[in-house]
PDB file of C-alpha atoms in Angstrom:
ATOM      1  CA  MET A   1     -31.585 -49.156 -21.150  1.00  0.00           C
ATOM      2  CA  TYR A   2     -28.606 -46.884 -21.215  1.00  0.00           C
ATOM      3  CA  ASN A   3     -29.794 -44.339 -18.762  1.00  0.00           C
ATOM      4  CA  LEU A   4     -30.801 -47.014 -16.355  1.00  0.00           C
ATOM      5  CA  TYR A   5     -27.437 -48.783 -16.696  1.00  0.00           C
ATOM      6  CA  SER A   6     -25.652 -45.322 -16.137  1.00  0.00           C
ATOM      7  CA  HIS A   7     -27.615 -44.595 -13.073  1.00  0.00           C
ATOM      8  CA  ARG A   8     -26.747 -47.959 -11.534  1.00  0.00           C
ATOM      9  CA  SER A   9     -22.995 -47.660 -12.417  1.00  0.00           C
ATOM     10  CA  LYS A  10     -22.630 -44.186 -10.803  1.00  0.00           C
ATOM     11  CA  GLN A  11     -24.433 -45.198  -7.382  1.00  0.00           C
ATOM     12  CA  PRO A  12     -21.694 -47.273  -5.913  1.00  0.00           C
ATOM     13  CA  PHE A  13     -19.096 -44.611  -6.578  1.00  0.00           C
ATOM     14  CA  VAL A  14     -21.212 -41.926  -4.816  1.00  0.00           C
ATOM     15  CA  SER A  15     -21.708 -44.028  -1.843  1.00  0.00           C
ATOM     16  CA  THR A  16     -17.883 -45.122  -1.558  1.00  0.00           C
ATOM     17  CA  LYS A  17     -16.928 -41.305  -1.814  1.00  0.00           C
ATOM     18  CA  HIS A  18     -19.257 -40.447   0.951  1.00  0.00           C
ATOM     19  CA  LYS A  19     -18.149 -43.196   3.034  1.00  0.00           C
ATOM     20  CA  PHE A  20     -14.393 -42.209   2.498  1.00  0.00           C
ATOM     21  CA  TYR A  21     -15.122 -38.632   3.559  1.00  0.00           C
ATOM     22  CA  PHE A  22     -17.033 -39.679   6.629  1.00  0.00           C
ATOM     23  CA  LEU A  23     -14.085 -42.051   7.650  1.00  0.00           C
ATOM     24  CA  ILE A  24     -11.573 -39.171   7.205  1.00  0.00           C
ATOM     25  CA  VAL A  25     -13.704 -36.865   9.371  1.00  0.00           C
ATOM     26  CA  CYS A  26     -14.063 -39.525  12.046  1.00  0.00           C
ATOM     27  CA  LEU A  27     -10.289 -40.080  12.057  1.00  0.00           C
ATOM     28  CA  LEU A  28      -9.516 -36.407  12.473  1.00  0.00           C
ATOM     29  CA  PHE A  29     -12.283 -35.971  15.116  1.00  0.00           C
ATOM     30  CA  GLY A  30     -10.813 -39.089  16.969  1.00  0.00           C
ATOM     31  CA  THR A  31      -7.254 -37.915  16.714  1.00  0.00           C
ATOM     32  CA  ALA A  32      -8.214 -34.470  18.104  1.00  0.00           C
ATOM     33  CA  ILE A  33     -10.039 -36.031  21.077  1.00  0.00           C
ATOM     34  CA  SER A  34      -7.121 -38.575  21.692  1.00  0.00           C
ATOM     35  CA  SER A  35      -4.547 -35.594  21.555  1.00  0.00           C
ATOM     36  CA  GLU A  36      -6.341 -33.553  24.067  1.00  0.00           C
ATOM     37  CA  GLU A  37      -6.629 -36.706  26.448  1.00  0.00           C
ATOM     38  CA  THR A  38      -3.069 -37.726  26.291  1.00  0.00           C
ATOM     39  CA  VAL A  39      -0.860 -34.530  25.625  1.00  0.00           C
ATOM     40  CA  ALA A  40      -0.270 -32.370  28.497  1.00  0.00           C
ATOM     41  CA  PRO A  41      -0.771 -28.644  27.927  1.00  0.00           C
ATOM     42  CA  VAL A  42       2.551 -26.736  27.233  1.00  0.00           C
ATOM     43  CA  THR A  43       3.604 -23.214  27.768  1.00  0.00           C
ATOM     44  CA  ILE A  44       4.335 -20.425  25.261  1.00  0.00           C
ATOM     45  CA  HIS A  45       8.034 -21.121  25.983  1.00  0.00           C
ATOM     46  CA  GLU A  46       8.149 -24.583  24.812  1.00  0.00           C
ATOM     47  CA  LYS A  47       8.795 -23.821  21.249  1.00  0.00           C
ATOM     48  CA  LYS A  48      11.291 -26.275  19.985  1.00  0.00           C
ATOM     49  CA  GLY A  49      10.276 -27.953  16.733  1.00  0.00           C
ATOM     50  CA  THR A  50       7.427 -25.550  16.161  1.00  0.00           C
ATOM     51  CA  TRP A  51       6.743 -23.205  13.143  1.00  0.00           C
ATOM     52  CA  ASN A  52       5.607 -19.688  13.238  1.00  0.00           C
ATOM     53  CA  ILE A  53       3.680 -18.020  10.168  1.00  0.00           C
ATOM     54  CA  GLN A  54       3.270 -14.270  10.229  1.00  0.00           C
ATOM     55  CA  TRP A  55       1.413 -11.783   7.964  1.00  0.00           C
ATOM     56  CA  GLY A  56       1.409  -8.072   8.392  1.00  0.00           C
ATOM     57  CA  TYR A  57       1.844  -4.418   6.917  1.00  0.00           C
ATOM     58  CA  ASN A  58       4.611  -1.836   6.819  1.00  0.00           C
ATOM     59  CA  ARG A  59       5.548   1.837   6.716  1.00  0.00           C
ATOM     60  CA  ASP A  60       8.950   2.595   5.206  1.00  0.00           C
ATOM     61  CA  TYR A  61      11.414   5.273   5.406  1.00  0.00           C
ATOM     62  CA  TYR A  62      14.559   5.931   3.400  1.00  0.00           C
ATOM     63  CA  THR A  63      17.897   7.729   3.510  1.00  0.00           C
ATOM     64  CA  GLN A  64      18.756   9.939   0.722  1.00  0.00           C
ATOM     65  CA  SER A  65      20.504   8.145  -2.079  1.00  0.00           C
ATOM     66  CA  ASP A  66      22.736   9.005  -4.973  1.00  0.00           C
ATOM     67  CA  ILE A  67      21.360   7.403  -8.195  1.00  0.00           C
ATOM     68  CA  ASN A  68      23.666   6.732 -11.000  1.00  0.00           C
ATOM     69  CA  PHE A  69      22.241   6.350 -14.604  1.00  0.00           C
ATOM     70  CA  ARG A  70      24.083   4.757 -17.544  1.00  0.00           C
ATOM     71  CA  GLY A  71      23.674   3.579 -20.933  1.00  0.00           C
ATOM     72  CA  PRO A  72      24.825   4.255 -24.533  1.00  0.00           C
ATOM     73  CA  GLY A  73      25.655   7.971 -24.703  1.00  0.00           C
ATOM     74  CA  TYR A  74      25.130   8.833 -20.902  1.00  0.00           C
ATOM     75  CA  ASN A  75      26.717   8.198 -17.676  1.00  0.00           C
ATOM     76  CA  TYR A  76      25.587  10.595 -14.799  1.00  0.00           C
ATOM     77  CA  SER A  77      24.490  10.666 -11.220  1.00  0.00           C
ATOM     78  CA  LEU A  78      21.906  12.747  -9.163  1.00  0.00           C
ATOM     79  CA  LYS A  79      22.951  13.421  -5.796  1.00  0.00           C
ATOM     80  CA  SER A  80      21.106  13.132  -2.283  1.00  0.00           C
ATOM     81  CA  VAL A  81      17.826  12.103  -3.843  1.00  0.00           C
ATOM     82  CA  ASP A  82      14.746  11.876  -1.395  1.00  0.00           C
ATOM     83  CA  ALA A  83      12.187   9.062  -1.664  1.00  0.00           C
ATOM     84  CA  ARG A  84       9.161   7.826   0.260  1.00  0.00           C
ATOM     85  CA  ASP A  85       7.009   4.854   0.423  1.00  0.00           C
ATOM     86  CA  LYS A  86       3.609   4.309  -1.033  1.00  0.00           C
ATOM     87  CA  PRO A  87       1.183   2.637   1.441  1.00  0.00           C
ATOM     88  CA  GLU A  88      -2.128   1.708   0.213  1.00  0.00           C
ATOM     89  CA  SER A  89      -5.140   3.442   1.920  1.00  0.00           C
ATOM     90  CA  PHE A  90      -7.338   1.071   3.666  1.00  0.00           C
ATOM     91  CA  LYS A  91     -10.076  -0.407   1.523  1.00  0.00           C
ATOM     92  CA  ALA A  92     -11.894  -3.603   2.335  1.00  0.00           C
ATOM     93  CA  ASP A  93     -11.841  -4.679  -1.408  1.00  0.00           C
ATOM     94  CA  VAL A  94      -7.941  -4.610  -1.186  1.00  0.00           C
ATOM     95  CA  TYR A  95      -7.139  -5.628   2.427  1.00  0.00           C
ATOM     96  CA  LEU A  96      -9.838  -8.214   2.735  1.00  0.00           C
ATOM     97  CA  ASN A  97      -9.533  -9.505  -0.739  1.00  0.00           C
ATOM     98  CA  PRO A  98      -7.066 -12.604  -0.950  1.00  0.00           C
ATOM     99  CA  THR A  99      -6.697 -12.053  -4.777  1.00  0.00           C
ATOM    100  CA  LYS A 100      -5.228  -8.537  -4.079  1.00  0.00           C
ATOM    101  CA  PHE A 101      -2.814  -9.462  -1.418  1.00  0.00           C
ATOM    102  CA  GLU A 102       0.249  -7.994  -3.314  1.00  0.00           C
ATOM    103  CA  ILE A 103      -1.112  -4.327  -3.504  1.00  0.00           C
ATOM    104  CA  PRO A 104      -0.311  -3.230   0.126  1.00  0.00           C
ATOM    105  CA  GLN A 105       2.990  -3.001   1.600  1.00  0.00           C
ATOM    106  CA  TYR A 106       3.085  -6.267   3.285  1.00  0.00           C
ATOM    107  CA  ASN A 107       5.400  -8.700   5.162  1.00  0.00           C
ATOM    108  CA  LEU A 108       5.356 -12.517   5.061  1.00  0.00           C
ATOM    109  CA  LYS A 109       7.581 -14.551   7.366  1.00  0.00           C
ATOM    110  CA  PHE A 110       8.055 -18.308   8.174  1.00  0.00           C
ATOM    111  CA  SER A 111      10.100 -19.044  11.408  1.00  0.00           C
ATOM    112  CA  TYR A 112      11.285 -22.391  12.696  1.00  0.00           C
ATOM    113  CA  PHE A 113      12.510 -22.786  16.256  1.00  0.00           C
ATOM    114  CA  PHE A 114      15.237 -25.357  16.664  1.00  0.00           C
ATOM    115  CA  THR A 115      15.513 -24.532  20.417  1.00  0.00           C
ATOM    116  CA  ASP A 116      13.026 -23.116  22.772  1.00  0.00           C
ATOM    117  CA  ARG A 117      14.685 -19.674  22.151  1.00  0.00           C
ATOM    118  CA  PHE A 118      16.527 -19.511  18.820  1.00  0.00           C
ATOM    119  CA  PHE A 119      14.929 -19.817  15.334  1.00  0.00           C
ATOM    120  CA  LEU A 120      15.625 -19.432  11.580  1.00  0.00           C
ATOM    121  CA  SER A 121      13.248 -17.290   9.551  1.00  0.00           C
ATOM    122  CA  PHE A 122      12.754 -16.542   5.918  1.00  0.00           C
ATOM    123  CA  GLY A 123      10.190 -14.382   4.069  1.00  0.00           C
ATOM    124  CA  GLU A 124       9.512 -11.280   2.074  1.00  0.00           C
ATOM    125  CA  ASP A 125       9.248  -7.729   2.870  1.00  0.00           C
ATOM    126  CA  HIS A 126       7.221  -6.026   0.166  1.00  0.00           C
ATOM    127  CA  MET A 127       8.088  -2.438   0.420  1.00  0.00           C
ATOM    128  CA  LYS A 128       7.599   0.444  -2.083  1.00  0.00           C
ATOM    129  CA  TYR A 129      10.126   3.227  -3.120  1.00  0.00           C
ATOM    130  CA  VAL A 130       9.070   6.446  -4.932  1.00  0.00           C
ATOM    131  CA  VAL A 131      11.508   9.293  -5.678  1.00  0.00           C
ATOM    132  CA  THR A 132       9.831  12.484  -4.747  1.00  0.00           C
ATOM    133  CA  GLN A 133       8.700  14.683  -7.723  1.00  0.00           C
ATOM    134  CA  GLY A 134       9.743  18.294  -7.839  1.00  0.00           C
ATOM    135  CA  GLN A 135      12.680  18.114  -5.570  1.00  0.00           C
ATOM    136  CA  PRO A 136      15.887  20.093  -6.572  1.00  0.00           C
ATOM    137  CA  VAL A 137      19.036  18.063  -6.774  1.00  0.00           C
ATOM    138  CA  LYS A 138      22.564  18.348  -7.778  1.00  0.00           C
ATOM    139  CA  TYR A 139      23.963  16.128 -10.763  1.00  0.00           C
ATOM    140  CA  SER A 140      27.272  15.254 -12.281  1.00  0.00           C
ATOM    141  CA  GLY A 141      28.487  13.328 -15.492  1.00  0.00           C
ATOM    142  CA  TYR A 142      27.824  13.276 -19.138  1.00  0.00           C
ATOM    143  CA  ILE A 143      24.695  13.168 -21.427  1.00  0.00           C
ATOM    144  CA  ASP A 144      25.087  13.228 -25.141  1.00  0.00           C
ATOM    145  CA  PRO A 145      22.615  15.791 -26.648  1.00  0.00           C
ATOM    146  CA  GLY A 146      21.588  13.279 -29.201  1.00  0.00           C
ATOM    147  CA  VAL A 147      20.225  10.924 -26.359  1.00  0.00           C
ATOM    148  CA  ILE A 148      17.844  13.637 -25.316  1.00  0.00           C
ATOM    149  CA  ALA A 149      16.576  14.157 -28.783  1.00  0.00           C
ATOM    150  CA  LYS A 150      16.275  10.454 -29.283  1.00  0.00           C
ATOM    151  CA  ASN A 151      14.223  10.034 -25.991  1.00  0.00           C
ATOM    152  CA  GLN A 152      11.859  12.930 -27.220  1.00  0.00           C
ATOM    153  CA  MET A 153      10.761  10.641 -30.030  1.00  0.00           C
ATOM    154  CA  ALA A 154       9.271   8.116 -27.473  1.00  0.00           C
ATOM    155  CA  LEU A 155       8.002  10.217 -24.479  1.00  0.00           C
ATOM    156  CA  SER A 156       5.688   9.277 -21.679  1.00  0.00           C
ATOM    157  CA  THR A 157       2.453  11.138 -21.567  1.00  0.00           C
ATOM    158  CA  GLU A 158       3.371  13.089 -18.438  1.00  0.00           C
ATOM    159  CA  ALA A 159       6.783  14.088 -19.751  1.00  0.00           C
ATOM    160  CA  ALA A 160       5.364  15.115 -23.090  1.00  0.00           C
ATOM    161  CA  LEU A 161       3.020  17.580 -21.456  1.00  0.00           C
ATOM    162  CA  PHE A 162       5.932  19.160 -19.289  1.00  0.00           C
ATOM    163  CA  ILE A 163       8.335  19.284 -22.334  1.00  0.00           C
ATOM    164  CA  TYR A 164       5.562  21.037 -24.230  1.00  0.00           C
ATOM    165  CA  LEU A 165       5.163  23.673 -21.327  1.00  0.00           C
ATOM    166  CA  PHE A 166       8.832  24.126 -20.612  1.00  0.00           C
ATOM    167  CA  PRO A 167      10.804  22.996 -23.696  1.00  0.00           C
ATOM    168  CA  GLY A 168      14.386  24.102 -22.345  1.00  0.00           C
ATOM    169  CA  HIS A 169      14.191  22.412 -18.974  1.00  0.00           C
ATOM    170  CA  VAL A 170      15.395  18.985 -20.052  1.00  0.00           C
ATOM    171  CA  GLN A 171      18.092  20.415 -22.407  1.00  0.00           C
ATOM    172  CA  GLU A 172      19.959  21.739 -19.302  1.00  0.00           C
ATOM    173  CA  MET A 173      21.091  18.148 -18.677  1.00  0.00           C
ATOM    174  CA  ALA A 174      22.974  17.751 -21.996  1.00  0.00           C
ATOM    175  CA  GLY A 175      26.891  17.803 -22.008  1.00  0.00           C
ATOM    176  CA  TYR A 176      29.354  17.504 -19.177  1.00  0.00           C
ATOM    177  CA  HIS A 177      28.629  18.458 -15.506  1.00  0.00           C
ATOM    178  CA  GLY A 178      30.886  18.731 -12.675  1.00  0.00           C
ATOM    179  CA  GLY A 179      28.286  18.438  -9.842  1.00  0.00           C
ATOM    180  CA  ASP A 180      27.576  22.100  -9.006  1.00  0.00           C
ATOM    181  CA  GLN A 181      24.453  22.427 -10.873  1.00  0.00           C
ATOM    182  CA  SER A 182      21.011  21.678  -9.846  1.00  0.00           C
ATOM    183  CA  ILE A 183      17.787  20.699 -11.396  1.00  0.00           C
ATOM    184  CA  ALA A 184      14.244  20.000 -10.327  1.00  0.00           C
ATOM    185  CA  LEU A 185      13.163  16.378 -10.763  1.00  0.00           C
ATOM    186  CA  THR A 186      10.013  17.017 -12.910  1.00  0.00           C
ATOM    187  CA  PRO A 187       8.501  14.330 -15.233  1.00  0.00           C
ATOM    188  CA  ASP A 188      10.795  15.251 -18.120  1.00  0.00           C
ATOM    189  CA  ILE A 189      13.865  14.493 -16.072  1.00  0.00           C
ATOM    190  CA  LEU A 190      12.987  11.431 -13.973  1.00  0.00           C
ATOM    191  CA  LYS A 191      10.179   9.112 -12.672  1.00  0.00           C
ATOM    192  CA  TYR A 192      11.722   6.480 -10.668  1.00  0.00           C
ATOM    193  CA  GLU A 193       9.674   4.137  -8.490  1.00  0.00           C
ATOM    194  CA  HIS A 194      10.024   0.383  -7.167  1.00  0.00           C
ATOM    195  CA  THR A 195       6.379   0.202  -6.466  1.00  0.00           C
ATOM    196  CA  ASP A 196       5.750  -3.417  -7.557  1.00  0.00           C
ATOM    197  CA  GLY A 197       7.887  -3.256  -5.585  1.00  0.00           C
ATOM    198  CA  LEU A 198      11.111  -3.038  -3.512  1.00  0.00           C
ATOM    199  CA  ASN A 199      10.932  -6.805  -2.626  1.00  0.00           C
ATOM    200  CA  TYR A 200      13.485  -7.808   0.122  1.00  0.00           C
ATOM    201  CA  LEU A 201      13.773 -11.700   0.455  1.00  0.00           C
ATOM    202  CA  PHE A 202      15.594 -12.451   3.742  1.00  0.00           C
ATOM    203  CA  LEU A 203      17.079 -15.265   5.711  1.00  0.00           C
ATOM    204  CA  ASP A 204      17.385 -14.312   9.435  1.00  0.00           C
ATOM    205  CA  PHE A 205      18.843 -15.911  12.648  1.00  0.00           C
ATOM    206  CA  GLY A 206      16.822 -14.831  15.601  1.00  0.00           C
ATOM    207  CA  TRP A 207      16.042 -15.308  19.184  1.00  0.00           C
ATOM    208  CA  ILE A 208      13.196 -14.570  21.614  1.00  0.00           C
ATOM    209  CA  THR A 209      13.449 -13.321  25.085  1.00  0.00           C
ATOM    210  CA  PRO A 210      10.356 -13.567  27.605  1.00  0.00           C
ATOM    211  CA  LEU A 211       9.435 -10.359  29.400  1.00  0.00           C
ATOM    212  CA  TYR A 212       6.259 -11.489  31.059  1.00  0.00           C
ATOM    213  CA  THR A 213       4.317 -14.752  31.327  1.00  0.00           C
ATOM    214  CA  SER A 214       0.919 -15.343  32.670  1.00  0.00           C
ATOM    215  CA  ALA A 215       0.325 -17.567  35.763  1.00  0.00           C
ATOM    216  CA  ASP A 216      -0.921 -20.537  33.481  1.00  0.00           C
ATOM    217  CA  GLY A 217       1.825 -20.072  30.981  1.00  0.00           C
ATOM    218  CA  LEU A 218      -0.519 -19.708  28.013  1.00  0.00           C
ATOM    219  CA  SER A 219       0.162 -16.151  27.215  1.00  0.00           C
ATOM    220  CA  GLY A 220       2.807 -13.468  27.594  1.00  0.00           C
ATOM    221  CA  ILE A 221       5.022 -10.668  26.232  1.00  0.00           C
ATOM    222  CA  SER A 222       8.315 -11.409  24.617  1.00  0.00           C
ATOM    223  CA  LEU A 223      11.075  -9.430  22.878  1.00  0.00           C
ATOM    224  CA  VAL A 224      11.852 -10.782  19.511  1.00  0.00           C
ATOM    225  CA  SER A 225      15.262 -10.048  17.680  1.00  0.00           C
ATOM    226  CA  SER A 226      16.982 -11.204  14.543  1.00  0.00           C
ATOM    227  CA  ILE A 227      19.630 -10.296  12.000  1.00  0.00           C
ATOM    228  CA  GLY A 228      19.957 -11.436   8.496  1.00  0.00           C
ATOM    229  CA  GLY A 229      20.033 -10.616   4.830  1.00  0.00           C
ATOM    230  CA  GLY A 230      19.179 -11.640   1.264  1.00  0.00           C
ATOM    231  CA  PRO A 231      18.485 -10.602  -2.374  1.00  0.00           C
ATOM    232  CA  VAL A 232      16.374  -7.732  -3.434  1.00  0.00           C
ATOM    233  CA  VAL A 233      13.946  -8.230  -6.329  1.00  0.00           C
ATOM    234  CA  CYS A 234      12.618  -5.001  -7.959  1.00  0.00           C
ATOM    235  CA  ARG A 235       9.892  -4.003 -10.512  1.00  0.00           C
ATOM    236  CA  SER A 236      11.008  -0.609 -11.402  1.00  0.00           C
ATOM    237  CA  ASP A 237       8.645   1.895 -13.162  1.00  0.00           C
ATOM    238  CA  VAL A 238      11.323   4.388 -14.675  1.00  0.00           C
ATOM    239  CA  ARG A 239      11.223   7.230 -17.131  1.00  0.00           C
ATOM    240  CA  VAL A 240      14.727   8.779 -17.826  1.00  0.00           C
ATOM    241  CA  LEU A 241      14.716  12.077 -19.804  1.00  0.00           C
ATOM    242  CA  GLY A 242      11.248  11.436 -20.769  1.00  0.00           C
ATOM    243  CA  LYS A 243      11.566   7.951 -22.018  1.00  0.00           C
ATOM    244  CA  GLY A 244      11.050   4.592 -19.991  1.00  0.00           C
ATOM    245  CA  GLN A 245       8.815   1.722 -19.028  1.00  0.00           C
ATOM    246  CA  ASN A 246       7.448  -0.473 -16.162  1.00  0.00           C
ATOM    247  CA  ASN A 247      10.039  -3.008 -16.299  1.00  0.00           C
ATOM    248  CA  ASN A 248       9.671  -6.821 -15.351  1.00  0.00           C
ATOM    249  CA  PHE A 249      10.726  -8.285 -11.880  1.00  0.00           C
ATOM    250  CA  HIS A 250      14.499  -8.318 -11.726  1.00  0.00           C
ATOM    251  CA  LEU A 251      17.121  -9.369  -9.239  1.00  0.00           C
ATOM    252  CA  SER A 252      18.539  -5.785  -8.540  1.00  0.00           C
ATOM    253  CA  GLY A 253      20.772  -6.251  -5.497  1.00  0.00           C
ATOM    254  CA  TYR A 254      20.895  -7.257  -1.844  1.00  0.00           C
ATOM    255  CA  GLY A 255      20.087  -6.138   1.440  1.00  0.00           C
ATOM    256  CA  VAL A 256      21.126  -6.804   5.182  1.00  0.00           C
ATOM    257  CA  SER A 257      19.142  -5.789   8.294  1.00  0.00           C
ATOM    258  CA  GLY A 258      18.306  -6.240  11.933  1.00  0.00           C
ATOM    259  CA  TYR A 259      14.862  -6.577  13.591  1.00  0.00           C
ATOM    260  CA  VAL A 260      13.461  -5.978  17.004  1.00  0.00           C
ATOM    261  CA  ALA A 261       9.760  -6.360  18.061  1.00  0.00           C
ATOM    262  CA  THR A 262       7.592  -6.809  21.020  1.00  0.00           C
ATOM    263  CA  ARG A 263       5.262  -9.881  20.775  1.00  0.00           C
ATOM    264  CA  TYR A 264       2.077 -10.658  22.617  1.00  0.00           C
ATOM    265  CA  GLU A 265       1.232 -14.317  22.615  1.00  0.00           C
ATOM    266  CA  PHE A 266      -2.172 -15.724  23.628  1.00  0.00           C
ATOM    267  CA  SER A 267      -3.938 -19.224  23.695  1.00  0.00           C
ATOM    268  CA  ARG A 268      -0.396 -20.543  23.113  1.00  0.00           C
ATOM    269  CA  THR A 269      -1.260 -20.507  19.420  1.00  0.00           C
ATOM    270  CA  TYR A 270      -1.617 -16.934  18.298  1.00  0.00           C
ATOM    271  CA  PHE A 271       0.353 -13.832  18.636  1.00  0.00           C
ATOM    272  CA  LEU A 272       0.510 -10.124  17.644  1.00  0.00           C
ATOM    273  CA  GLU A 273       3.699  -8.454  16.966  1.00  0.00           C
ATOM    274  CA  PHE A 274       4.821  -4.794  16.507  1.00  0.00           C
ATOM    275  CA  GLY A 275       8.459  -3.973  15.727  1.00  0.00           C
ATOM    276  CA  GLY A 276      11.084  -2.142  13.463  1.00  0.00           C
ATOM    277  CA  LYS A 277      13.519  -3.390  10.907  1.00  0.00           C
ATOM    278  CA  GLY A 278      16.585  -1.183   9.926  1.00  0.00           C
ATOM    279  CA  GLY A 279      19.115  -2.025   7.270  1.00  0.00           C
ATOM    280  CA  TYR A 280      20.947  -1.262   4.137  1.00  0.00           C
ATOM    281  CA  ILE A 281      19.984  -2.014   0.502  1.00  0.00           C
ATOM    282  CA  ASP A 282      22.552  -2.086  -2.264  1.00  0.00           C
ATOM    283  CA  LEU A 283      20.822  -2.102  -5.838  1.00  0.00           C
ATOM    284  CA  THR A 284      23.654  -2.604  -8.396  1.00  0.00           C
ATOM    285  CA  ASP A 285      21.599  -3.516 -11.486  1.00  0.00           C
ATOM    286  CA  VAL A 286      18.173  -1.669 -11.870  1.00  0.00           C
ATOM    287  CA  LEU A 287      16.317  -1.827 -15.158  1.00  0.00           C
ATOM    288  CA  THR A 288      15.357   1.452 -16.542  1.00  0.00           C
ATOM    289  CA  THR A 289      14.507   2.318 -20.160  1.00  0.00           C
ATOM    290  CA  GLY A 290      15.307  -1.124 -21.880  1.00  0.00           C
ATOM    291  CA  GLY A 291      18.330  -2.605 -23.451  1.00  0.00           C
ATOM    292  CA  SER A 292      21.571  -2.138 -21.508  1.00  0.00           C
ATOM    293  CA  ASN A 293      20.259   1.106 -19.778  1.00  0.00           C
ATOM    294  CA  ARG A 294      20.638   0.621 -15.999  1.00  0.00           C
ATOM    295  CA  ALA A 295      20.610   2.561 -12.756  1.00  0.00           C
ATOM    296  CA  SER A 296      22.299   1.762  -9.347  1.00  0.00           C
ATOM    297  CA  GLN A 297      21.865   3.214  -5.887  1.00  0.00           C
ATOM    298  CA  ASN A 298      22.268   2.319  -2.150  1.00  0.00           C
ATOM    299  CA  PHE A 299      20.446   3.570   1.029  1.00  0.00           C
ATOM    300  CA  GLY A 300      19.413   2.923   4.449  1.00  0.00           C
ATOM    301  CA  PHE A 301      15.905   1.922   5.365  1.00  0.00           C
ATOM    302  CA  LEU A 302      13.614   1.604   8.340  1.00  0.00           C
ATOM    303  CA  GLU A 303      10.393  -0.476   8.471  1.00  0.00           C
ATOM    304  CA  LEU A 304       7.665  -0.264  11.122  1.00  0.00           C
ATOM    305  CA  ILE A 305       5.743  -3.494  10.861  1.00  0.00           C
ATOM    306  CA  LEU A 306       2.663  -4.723  12.462  1.00  0.00           C
ATOM    307  CA  SER A 307       1.767  -8.316  11.972  1.00  0.00           C
ATOM    308  CA  GLY A 308      -0.089 -11.252  13.472  1.00  0.00           C
ATOM    309  CA  GLY A 309       0.668 -14.897  13.294  1.00  0.00           C
ATOM    310  CA  ILE A 310       0.135 -18.422  14.363  1.00  0.00           C
ATOM    311  CA  ALA A 311       2.099 -21.169  15.869  1.00  0.00           C
ATOM    312  CA  ILE A 312       2.004 -24.722  14.641  1.00  0.00           C
TER     313      ILE A 312
END
C-alpha cells in the first residue's frame, strides 16, 4: 500500500514539472521569433546600452626594478633587477579545461557602452612576474649577520643545496653596503615571483573609433582605446636569504595604464581583438617571509593581448 501511494503522489509533480519546462521553452522560442519579426537589424556602430564580455591571453614585458627588502635586522635594496613573465605552454587540458582557467596568463574584461562610442570597462589582467635567476645586481643597505644565520635554520630545498655547494656566497650580504658591490641572484640570495600572480584589477574609460565597415553594417574594423587604473593583488612566492614561503593573496599596490587595440567585429555579436597595454605598477607592500617582513618595488610593463568577445 505504501509503495502504491508513493507512486501516485509523485506522478502529478513530475507531470507539472515537465509542463513548466515546456512552457518556458515555448515562451523563449516565441520571444525569439517575435524579436526577429519586430526588431529591425542594427549595425555594429549602434552600441549604446550594450555590454561586451571579453576573454583572452597575454605576454608580458617589464622594465628593470629596484627591489627593497625590509624586516627585523635588515633593510637593503637590489638594483636594476630584470624579470620576465611565465606563459603556460599550450596544453588542451589547461586551455580547454574551465576548472584550470586561472593557470595561463589571462585577461577578463566587461565593458558597458553609455553612448555608441564611449564605454566604461572593468576586469582583471592576470600577469606573472619572475625575477631572472643568476643575474648579477648591485645592492645597498644593511643585513645583520644574525639574520643570515637564523634563515639558514629554515632553508628552502633549492637554497640548501646551493649553500652546501657554495657556503660563503650568502655571507657576502652581511653588514653594511654602499651600492658598489654586486652579487648573483642565486637561490641562496633570492627567489622572487608573483606567479599566482600579478593581478591588475582595473577600471577604464574608453572609446571606439570605426576604421572600416561592411556594406551591410554587420561587420567591420575599429580602433579601441582606453585609460584607467586600479589595485594590484599579488600572490608572491618569495625566498629571501634562503628562507621564505608562497604567500596568500594580498593587496600589494596599484597600477595605471593605457590600452590600444584593433578590433574585428562580425555578425554584429562577436569580435576578435589584438592590442597592447602599457603602464606603471607600484607595489608598496609585498609579502615575503612572513611576519612584518616586506618588499616594495615599482616598474613599467607592456602587455600584448589577444582576446575574443561577445556583445549582448
